[in-house]
Short mmCIF file of C-alpha atoms and ligand atoms in Angstrom, two decimals:
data_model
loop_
_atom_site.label_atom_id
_atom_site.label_comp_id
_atom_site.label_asym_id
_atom_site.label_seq_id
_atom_site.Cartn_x
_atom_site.Cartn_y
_atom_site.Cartn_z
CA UNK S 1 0.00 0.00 0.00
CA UNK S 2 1.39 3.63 -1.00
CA UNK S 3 2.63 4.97 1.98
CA UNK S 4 3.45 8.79 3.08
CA UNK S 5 6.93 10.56 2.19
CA UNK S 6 9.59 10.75 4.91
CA UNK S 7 9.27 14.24 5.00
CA UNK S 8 5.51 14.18 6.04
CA UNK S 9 6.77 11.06 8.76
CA UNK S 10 8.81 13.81 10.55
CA UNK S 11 6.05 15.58 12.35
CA UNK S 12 3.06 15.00 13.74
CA UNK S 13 -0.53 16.88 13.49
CA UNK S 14 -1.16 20.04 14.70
CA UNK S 15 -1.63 19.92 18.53
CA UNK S 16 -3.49 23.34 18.80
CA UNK S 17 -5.73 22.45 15.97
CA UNK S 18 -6.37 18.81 17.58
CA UNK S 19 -7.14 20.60 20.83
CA UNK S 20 -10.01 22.91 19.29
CA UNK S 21 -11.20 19.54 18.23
CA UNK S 22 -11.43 18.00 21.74
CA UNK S 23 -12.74 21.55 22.77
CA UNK S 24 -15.69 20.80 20.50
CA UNK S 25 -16.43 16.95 21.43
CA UNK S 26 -16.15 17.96 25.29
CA UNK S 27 -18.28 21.15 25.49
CA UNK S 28 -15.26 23.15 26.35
CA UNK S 29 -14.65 26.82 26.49
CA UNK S 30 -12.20 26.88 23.82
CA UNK S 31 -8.97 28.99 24.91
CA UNK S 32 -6.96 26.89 22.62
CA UNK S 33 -6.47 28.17 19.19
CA UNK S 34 -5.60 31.67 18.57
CA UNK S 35 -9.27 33.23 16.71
CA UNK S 36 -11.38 35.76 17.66
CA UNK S 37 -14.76 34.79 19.04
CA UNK S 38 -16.21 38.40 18.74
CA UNK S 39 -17.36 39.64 15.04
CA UNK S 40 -14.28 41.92 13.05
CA UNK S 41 -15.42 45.42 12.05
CA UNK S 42 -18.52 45.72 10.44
CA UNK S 43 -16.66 48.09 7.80
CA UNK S 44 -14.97 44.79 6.57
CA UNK S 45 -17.91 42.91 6.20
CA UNK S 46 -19.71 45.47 4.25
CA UNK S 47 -16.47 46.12 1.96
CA UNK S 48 -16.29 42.08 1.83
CA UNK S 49 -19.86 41.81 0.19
CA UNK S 50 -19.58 44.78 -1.88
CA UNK S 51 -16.92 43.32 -3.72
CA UNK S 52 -18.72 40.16 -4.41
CA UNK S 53 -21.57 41.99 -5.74
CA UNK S 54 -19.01 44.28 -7.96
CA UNK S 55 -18.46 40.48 -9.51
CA UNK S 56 -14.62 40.66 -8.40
CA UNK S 57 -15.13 36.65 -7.99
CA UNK S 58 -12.27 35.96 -10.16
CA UNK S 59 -7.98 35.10 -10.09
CA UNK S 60 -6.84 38.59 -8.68
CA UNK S 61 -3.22 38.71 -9.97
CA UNK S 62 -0.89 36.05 -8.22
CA UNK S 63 1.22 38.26 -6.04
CA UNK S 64 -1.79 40.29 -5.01
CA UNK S 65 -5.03 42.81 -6.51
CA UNK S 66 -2.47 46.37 -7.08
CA UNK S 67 -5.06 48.25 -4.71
CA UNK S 68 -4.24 45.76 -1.94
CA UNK S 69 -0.74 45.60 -2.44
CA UNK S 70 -0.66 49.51 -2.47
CA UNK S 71 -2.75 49.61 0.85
CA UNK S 72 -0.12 47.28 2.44
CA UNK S 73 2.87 49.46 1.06
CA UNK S 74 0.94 52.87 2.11
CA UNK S 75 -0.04 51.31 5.72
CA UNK S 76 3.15 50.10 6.47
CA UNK S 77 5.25 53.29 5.54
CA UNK S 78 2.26 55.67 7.41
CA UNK S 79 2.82 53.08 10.81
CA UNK S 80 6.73 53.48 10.63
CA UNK S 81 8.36 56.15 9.03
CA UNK S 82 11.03 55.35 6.97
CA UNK S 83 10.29 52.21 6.17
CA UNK S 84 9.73 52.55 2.28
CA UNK S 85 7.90 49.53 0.57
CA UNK S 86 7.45 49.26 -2.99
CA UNK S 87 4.04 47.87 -3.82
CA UNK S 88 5.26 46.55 -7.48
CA UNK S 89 8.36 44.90 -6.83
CA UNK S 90 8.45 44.39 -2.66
CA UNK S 91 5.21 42.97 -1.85
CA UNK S 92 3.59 39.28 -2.38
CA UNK S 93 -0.39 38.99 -0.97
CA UNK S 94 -0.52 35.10 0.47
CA UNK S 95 -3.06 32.83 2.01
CA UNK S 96 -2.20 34.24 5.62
CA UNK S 97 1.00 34.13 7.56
CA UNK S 98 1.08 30.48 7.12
CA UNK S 99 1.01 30.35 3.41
CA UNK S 100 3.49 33.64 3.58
CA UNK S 101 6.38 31.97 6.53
CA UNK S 102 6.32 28.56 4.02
CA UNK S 103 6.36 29.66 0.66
CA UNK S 104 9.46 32.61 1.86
CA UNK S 105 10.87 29.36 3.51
CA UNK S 106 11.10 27.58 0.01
CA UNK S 107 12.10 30.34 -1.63
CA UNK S 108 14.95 31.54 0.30
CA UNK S 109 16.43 28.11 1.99
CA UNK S 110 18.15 25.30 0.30
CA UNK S 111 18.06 21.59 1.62
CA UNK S 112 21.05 21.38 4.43
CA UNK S 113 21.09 25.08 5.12
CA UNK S 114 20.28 26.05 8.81
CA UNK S 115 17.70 28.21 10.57
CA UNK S 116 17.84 29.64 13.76
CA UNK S 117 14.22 29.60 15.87
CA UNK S 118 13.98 30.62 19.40
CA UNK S 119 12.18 28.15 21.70
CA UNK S 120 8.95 28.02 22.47
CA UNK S 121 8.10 28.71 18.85
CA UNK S 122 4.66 28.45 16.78
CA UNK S 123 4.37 25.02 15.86
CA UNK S 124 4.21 25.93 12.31
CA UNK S 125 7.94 27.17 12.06
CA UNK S 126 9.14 23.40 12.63
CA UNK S 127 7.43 21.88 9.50
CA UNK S 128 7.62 24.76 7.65
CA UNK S 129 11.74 23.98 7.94
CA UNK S 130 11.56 20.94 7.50
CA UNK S 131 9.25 20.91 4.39
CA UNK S 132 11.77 23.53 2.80
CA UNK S 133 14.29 20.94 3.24
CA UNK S 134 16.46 22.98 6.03
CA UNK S 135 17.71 22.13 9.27
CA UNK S 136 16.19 24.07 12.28
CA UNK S 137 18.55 25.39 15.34
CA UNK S 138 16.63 25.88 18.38
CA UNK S 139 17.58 28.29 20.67
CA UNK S 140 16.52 29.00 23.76
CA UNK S 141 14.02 31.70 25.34
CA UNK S 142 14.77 31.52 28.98
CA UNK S 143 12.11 31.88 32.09
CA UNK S 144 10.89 34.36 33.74
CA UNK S 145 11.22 36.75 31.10
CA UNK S 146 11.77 34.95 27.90
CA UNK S 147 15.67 36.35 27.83
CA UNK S 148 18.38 35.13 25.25
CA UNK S 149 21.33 34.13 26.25
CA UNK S 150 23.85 35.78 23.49
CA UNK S 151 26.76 33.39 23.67
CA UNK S 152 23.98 30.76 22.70
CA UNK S 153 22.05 32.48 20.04
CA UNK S 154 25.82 33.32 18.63
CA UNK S 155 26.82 29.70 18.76
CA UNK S 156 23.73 28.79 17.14
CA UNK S 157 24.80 30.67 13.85
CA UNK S 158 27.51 29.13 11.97
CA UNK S 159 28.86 28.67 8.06
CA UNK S 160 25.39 26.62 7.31
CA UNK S 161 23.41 29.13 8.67
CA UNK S 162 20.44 30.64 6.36
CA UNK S 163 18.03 32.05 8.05
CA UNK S 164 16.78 33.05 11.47
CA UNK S 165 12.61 33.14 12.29
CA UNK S 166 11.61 36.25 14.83
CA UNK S 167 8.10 36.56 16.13
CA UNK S 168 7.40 39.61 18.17
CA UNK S 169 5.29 39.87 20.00
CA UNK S 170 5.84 35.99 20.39
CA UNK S 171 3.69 33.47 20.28
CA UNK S 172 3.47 31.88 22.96
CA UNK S 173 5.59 33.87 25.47
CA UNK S 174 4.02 37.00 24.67
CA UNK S 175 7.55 38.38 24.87
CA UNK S 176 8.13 41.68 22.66
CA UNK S 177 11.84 41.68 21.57
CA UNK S 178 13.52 44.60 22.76
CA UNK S 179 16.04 46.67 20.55
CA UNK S 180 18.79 45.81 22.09
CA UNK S 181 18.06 42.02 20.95
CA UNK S 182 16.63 43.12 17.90
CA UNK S 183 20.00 44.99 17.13
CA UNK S 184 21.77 41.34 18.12
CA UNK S 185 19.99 39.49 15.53
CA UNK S 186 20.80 42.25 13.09
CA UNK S 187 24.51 41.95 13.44
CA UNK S 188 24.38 38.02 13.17
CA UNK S 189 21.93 38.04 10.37
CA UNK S 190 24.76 40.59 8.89
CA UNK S 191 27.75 38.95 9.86
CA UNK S 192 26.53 35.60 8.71
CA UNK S 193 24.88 37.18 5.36
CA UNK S 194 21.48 35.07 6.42
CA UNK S 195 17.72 36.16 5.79
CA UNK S 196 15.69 37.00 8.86
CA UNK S 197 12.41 35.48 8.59
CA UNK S 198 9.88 37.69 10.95
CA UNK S 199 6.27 36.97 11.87
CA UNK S 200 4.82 40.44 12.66
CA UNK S 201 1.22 39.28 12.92
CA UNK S 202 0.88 40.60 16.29
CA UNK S 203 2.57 44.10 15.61
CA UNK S 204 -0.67 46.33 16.82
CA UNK S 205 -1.27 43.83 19.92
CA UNK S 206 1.21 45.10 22.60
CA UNK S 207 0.94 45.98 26.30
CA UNK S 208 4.60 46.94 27.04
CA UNK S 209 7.29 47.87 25.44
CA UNK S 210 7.17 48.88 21.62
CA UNK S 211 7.13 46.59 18.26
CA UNK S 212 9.97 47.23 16.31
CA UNK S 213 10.11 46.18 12.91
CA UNK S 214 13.51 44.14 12.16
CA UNK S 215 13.23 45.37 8.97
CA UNK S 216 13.76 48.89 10.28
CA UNK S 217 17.30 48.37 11.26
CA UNK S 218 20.22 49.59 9.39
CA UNK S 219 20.77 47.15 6.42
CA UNK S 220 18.10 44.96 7.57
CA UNK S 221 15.49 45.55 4.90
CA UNK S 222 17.37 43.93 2.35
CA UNK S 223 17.96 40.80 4.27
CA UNK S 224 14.36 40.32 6.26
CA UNK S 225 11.51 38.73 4.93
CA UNK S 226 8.25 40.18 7.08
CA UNK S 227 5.44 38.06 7.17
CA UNK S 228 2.22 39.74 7.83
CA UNK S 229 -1.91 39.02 7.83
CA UNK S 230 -4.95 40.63 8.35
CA UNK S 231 -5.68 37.49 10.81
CA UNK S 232 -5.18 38.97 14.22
CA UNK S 233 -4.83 42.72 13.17
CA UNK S 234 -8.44 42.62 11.82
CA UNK S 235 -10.16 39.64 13.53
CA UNK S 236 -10.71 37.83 10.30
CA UNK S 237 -8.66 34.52 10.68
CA UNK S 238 -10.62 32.48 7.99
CA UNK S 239 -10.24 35.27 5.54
CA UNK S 240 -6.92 33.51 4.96
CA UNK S 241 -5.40 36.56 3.62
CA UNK S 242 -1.68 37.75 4.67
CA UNK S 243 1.46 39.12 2.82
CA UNK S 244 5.23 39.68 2.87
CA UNK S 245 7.47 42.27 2.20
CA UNK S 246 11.04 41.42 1.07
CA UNK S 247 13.77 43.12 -1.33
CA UNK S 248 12.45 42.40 -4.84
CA UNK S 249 15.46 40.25 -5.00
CA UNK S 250 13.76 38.38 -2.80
CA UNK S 251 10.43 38.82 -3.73
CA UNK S 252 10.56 37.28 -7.10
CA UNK S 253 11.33 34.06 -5.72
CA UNK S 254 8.53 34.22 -3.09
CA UNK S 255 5.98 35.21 -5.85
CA UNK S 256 7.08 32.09 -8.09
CA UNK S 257 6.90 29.68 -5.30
CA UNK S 258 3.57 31.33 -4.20
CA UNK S 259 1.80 30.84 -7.16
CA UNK S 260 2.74 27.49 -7.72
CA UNK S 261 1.50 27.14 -4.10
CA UNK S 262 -2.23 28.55 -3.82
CA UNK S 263 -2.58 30.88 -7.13
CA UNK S 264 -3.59 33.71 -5.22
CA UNK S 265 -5.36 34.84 -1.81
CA UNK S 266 -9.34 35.27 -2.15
CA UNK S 267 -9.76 38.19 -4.64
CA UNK S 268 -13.24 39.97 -2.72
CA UNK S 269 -11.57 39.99 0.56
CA UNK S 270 -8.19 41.58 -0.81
CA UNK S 271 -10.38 44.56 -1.87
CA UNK S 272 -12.30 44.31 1.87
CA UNK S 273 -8.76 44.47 2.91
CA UNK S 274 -8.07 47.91 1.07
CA UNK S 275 -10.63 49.30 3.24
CA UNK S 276 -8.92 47.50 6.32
CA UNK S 277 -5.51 48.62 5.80
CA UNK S 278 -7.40 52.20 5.72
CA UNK S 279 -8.52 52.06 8.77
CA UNK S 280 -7.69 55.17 11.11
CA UNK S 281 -5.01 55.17 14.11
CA UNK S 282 -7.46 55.25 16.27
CA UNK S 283 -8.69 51.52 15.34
CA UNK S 284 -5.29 49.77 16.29
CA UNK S 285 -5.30 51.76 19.48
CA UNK S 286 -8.77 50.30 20.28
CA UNK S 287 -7.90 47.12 19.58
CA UNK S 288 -4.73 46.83 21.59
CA UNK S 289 -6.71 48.57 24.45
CA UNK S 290 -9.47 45.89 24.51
CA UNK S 291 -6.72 43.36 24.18
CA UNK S 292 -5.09 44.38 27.71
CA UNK S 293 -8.69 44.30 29.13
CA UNK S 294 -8.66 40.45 27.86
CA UNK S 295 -5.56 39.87 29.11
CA UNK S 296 -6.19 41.35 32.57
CA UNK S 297 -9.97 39.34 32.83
CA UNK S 298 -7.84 36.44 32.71
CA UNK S 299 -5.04 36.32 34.40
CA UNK S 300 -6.60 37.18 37.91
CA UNK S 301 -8.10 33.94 37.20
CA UNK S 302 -5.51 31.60 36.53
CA UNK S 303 -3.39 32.91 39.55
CA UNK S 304 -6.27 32.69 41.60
CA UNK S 305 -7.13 28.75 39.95
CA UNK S 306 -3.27 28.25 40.98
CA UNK S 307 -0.79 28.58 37.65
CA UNK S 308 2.34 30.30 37.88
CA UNK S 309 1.29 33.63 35.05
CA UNK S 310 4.35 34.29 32.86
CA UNK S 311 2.70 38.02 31.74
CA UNK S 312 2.66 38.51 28.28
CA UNK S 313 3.82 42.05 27.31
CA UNK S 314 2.12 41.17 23.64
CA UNK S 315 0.05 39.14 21.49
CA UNK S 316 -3.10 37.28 22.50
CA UNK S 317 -1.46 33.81 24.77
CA UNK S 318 -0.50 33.52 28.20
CA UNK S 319 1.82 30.71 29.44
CA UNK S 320 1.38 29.09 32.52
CA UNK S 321 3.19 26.39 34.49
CA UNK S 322 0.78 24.11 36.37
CA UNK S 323 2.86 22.24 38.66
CA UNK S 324 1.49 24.21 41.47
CA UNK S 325 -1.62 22.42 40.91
CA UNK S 326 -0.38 19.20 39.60
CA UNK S 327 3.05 18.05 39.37
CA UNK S 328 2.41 14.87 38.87
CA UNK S 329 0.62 15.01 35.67
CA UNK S 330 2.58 15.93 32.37
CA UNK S 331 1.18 18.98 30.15
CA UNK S 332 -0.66 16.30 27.84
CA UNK S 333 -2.82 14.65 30.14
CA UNK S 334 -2.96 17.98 32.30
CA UNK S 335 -4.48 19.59 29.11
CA UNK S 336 -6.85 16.35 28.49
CA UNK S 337 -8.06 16.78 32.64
CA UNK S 338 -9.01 20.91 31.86
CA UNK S 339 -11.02 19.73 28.88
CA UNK S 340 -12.83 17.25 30.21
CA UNK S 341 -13.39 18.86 33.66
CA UNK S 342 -13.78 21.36 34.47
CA UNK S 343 -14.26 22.29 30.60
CA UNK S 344 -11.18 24.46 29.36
CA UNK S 345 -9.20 24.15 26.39
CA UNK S 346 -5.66 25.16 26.23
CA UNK S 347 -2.45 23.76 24.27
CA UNK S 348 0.17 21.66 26.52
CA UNK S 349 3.54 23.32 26.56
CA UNK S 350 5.62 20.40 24.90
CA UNK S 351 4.06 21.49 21.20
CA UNK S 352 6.00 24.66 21.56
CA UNK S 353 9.58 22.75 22.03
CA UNK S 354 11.73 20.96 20.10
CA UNK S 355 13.15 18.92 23.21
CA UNK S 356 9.35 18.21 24.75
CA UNK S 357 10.82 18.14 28.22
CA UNK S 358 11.29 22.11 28.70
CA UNK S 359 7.46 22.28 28.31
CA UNK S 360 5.86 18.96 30.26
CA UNK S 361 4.96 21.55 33.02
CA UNK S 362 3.27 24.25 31.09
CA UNK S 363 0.37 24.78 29.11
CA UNK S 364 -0.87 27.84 27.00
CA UNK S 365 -4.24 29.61 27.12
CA UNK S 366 -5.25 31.81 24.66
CA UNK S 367 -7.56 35.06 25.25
CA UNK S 368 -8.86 36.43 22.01
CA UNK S 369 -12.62 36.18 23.45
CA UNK S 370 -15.59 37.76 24.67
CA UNK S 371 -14.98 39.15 28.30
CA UNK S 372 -18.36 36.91 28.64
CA UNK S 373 -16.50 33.80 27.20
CA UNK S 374 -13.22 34.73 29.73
CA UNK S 375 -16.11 34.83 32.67
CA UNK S 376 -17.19 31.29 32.03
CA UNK S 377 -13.80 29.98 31.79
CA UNK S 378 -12.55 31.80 34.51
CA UNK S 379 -15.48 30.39 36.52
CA UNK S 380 -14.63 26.75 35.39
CA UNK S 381 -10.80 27.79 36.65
CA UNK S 382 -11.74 28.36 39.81
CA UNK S 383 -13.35 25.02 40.20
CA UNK S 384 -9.52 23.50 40.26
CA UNK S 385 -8.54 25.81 42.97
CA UNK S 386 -6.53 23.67 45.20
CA UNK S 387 -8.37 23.24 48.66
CA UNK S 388 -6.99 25.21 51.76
CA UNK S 389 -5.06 22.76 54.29
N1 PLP Y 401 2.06 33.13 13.06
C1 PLP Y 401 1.81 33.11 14.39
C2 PLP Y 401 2.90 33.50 15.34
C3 PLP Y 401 0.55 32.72 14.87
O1 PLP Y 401 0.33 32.73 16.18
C4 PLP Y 401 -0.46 32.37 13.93
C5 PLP Y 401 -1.79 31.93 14.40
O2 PLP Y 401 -2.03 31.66 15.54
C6 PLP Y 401 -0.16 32.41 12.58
C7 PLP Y 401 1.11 32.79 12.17
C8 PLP Y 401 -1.18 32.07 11.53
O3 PLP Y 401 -1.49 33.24 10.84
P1 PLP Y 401 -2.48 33.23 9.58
O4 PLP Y 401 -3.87 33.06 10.08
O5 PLP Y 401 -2.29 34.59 8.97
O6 PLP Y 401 -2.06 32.16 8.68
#
């Protein structure tokens, strides 16, 4: 019987996605998976069906509809000055981050070249790597705060190295990177003439500190691919629609690999997202604003329920470590007890590691959800609260 290739043997399912599963067969609250459970802006919907009635139902170009890719280039320049993005020659419109992180992958790494990931990571960066044929190099984020060590992140780069993947704010620390690391990446990326592969999808969803496009560096727009969606900016996760801005250098490879890929990203909802990427200031302040009120219905919660609360400073995840509660149990069947009873979904720990070990005591909730929806799972928290001696 026809069997799989070795390259699909090398890594499993998606754990987050299998946990929305089990979040559905058990009744759960679902604080798995990173999507919004509250509608995106009604200006998107509107924009969304007028262009299906305006019978733009067919292929947009394969890099991207020229009003989207012009909104992307405008937006971007207007949110940090003196970044300059050509919409022609600098810009490719994907099938979200996901389609955007794997299709720069393949077009920028060669099998046996190395790239450099901090761990945790997004489970997606792994198979992305692997499907491009490259070797990842995980490096370590270290507790409490998520710090790098810079002898290891500089041992990690050597004569095979490629690439390097940044997410800030990270998923799943919630870390924002800092400029002083952003300016260490810079000179390795430099020094080692390698292609920094970042994952700004959480850019506008920040509590502390600032995001800081990598890109923005001296000399770093010519080596950094940026990976970007309307996903989490916009609330629209099945939209599916993302780009990435790279040198055109670059950019022509990611196009030809991206069309080969998918085609092209649904034509209506690029022209919805003209109207997104239009949006005023105001908007991104909002949403970051609402974010922190999330983040702060939560967390109360699982302190008071008994997890250690590594604070996220960004994005839409908080890590916990459970052993306070159970250190018996490893973050697999941990996660399996929450969703059964009392009813909460979240994603054990190990899926974020390369060596499975560094996570068996943690587990990650996610808080993009109705301060209604955080209520009922905070209420379902507190039935784990460890009874008083
Ligand atoms: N990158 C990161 C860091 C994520 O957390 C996610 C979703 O959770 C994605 C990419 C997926 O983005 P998209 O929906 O644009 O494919």
């Amino acid at each position: 019987m026809p069997g799989i290739s070795a390259k699909a043997q090398t890594f499993g399912e998606s754990v987050i996605r299998d946990m929305t599963r089990m979040a559905i067969r058990h009744g759960a609250v679902n604080l798995a998976q990173g999507f919004p459970d509250f509608p995106c802006p009604p200006e998107l919907k509107a924009a969304a069906k007028a262009a299906l009635d305006a019978d733009i139902n067919q292929y947009a170009i394969t890099w991207g509809a020229k009003r989207f890719r012009d909104a992307i280039a405008a937006k971007t320049s207007r949110t940090y000055p003196g970044w300059s993005v050509d919409p022609d020659t600098q810009v490719t419109v994907v099938c979200g981050a996901t389609e955007g992180m794997i299709a720069a992958m393949l077009a920028v790494l060669d099998p046996g070249d190395e790239i450099v990931v901090f761990e945790p990571f997004y489970e997606n960066y792994g198979p992305d790597a692997i499907l491009s044929g490259a070797v990842p190099r995980y490096v370590t984020l270290h507790e409490p705060d998520w710090s790098i060590d810079e002898a290891e992140l500089r041992a990690a780069f050597g004569p095979k190295t490629r690439g390097i993947v940044l997410t800030s704010p990270h998923n799943p620390t919630g870390k924002v990177f800092d400029r002083r690391e952003l300016e260490l990446i810079a000179d390795l990326c430099r020094e080692h003439d390698a292609v920094a592969f970042t994952d700004d999808i959480y850019e506008h969803i920040v509590y502390a500190g600032e995001h800081i496009p990598l890109a923005t560096l001296p000399g770093m727009a010519e080596r950094t691919v940026a990976v970007n969606s309307m996903s989490k900016t916009y609330s629209v996760t099945g939209w599916r629609v993302g780009w990435v801005i790279a040198s055109s250098e670059l950019t022509s490879g990611i196009r030809k690999v991206h069309d080969f890929l998918t085609v092209g990203a649904a034509a209506p909802l690029q022209e919805a997202g003209v109207v997104a990427l239009s949006l005023p200031d105001d908007y991104y302040a909002t949403l970051a604003a609402d974010y922190r009120e999330r983040r702060d219905a939560l967390l109360p919660a699982l302190e008071a329920a008994g997890f250690r609360v590594y604070v996220p400073d960004g994005a839409y995840y908080v890590m916990t470590d459970f052993s306070g509660i159970d250190p018996e149990l490893d973050d697999v069947s941990f996660a399996r007890r929450l969703v059964e009873d009392p009813g909460v979904a979240a994603v054990p720990g190990s899926s974020f590691y390369s060596r499975p070990e560094l996570g068996r005591s943690k587990i990650r909730f996610a808080f993009p959800k109705r301060l209604e929806t955080l209520a009922a799972a905070s209420e379902r928290l507190a039935r784990l609260r460890v009874p008083a001696a």
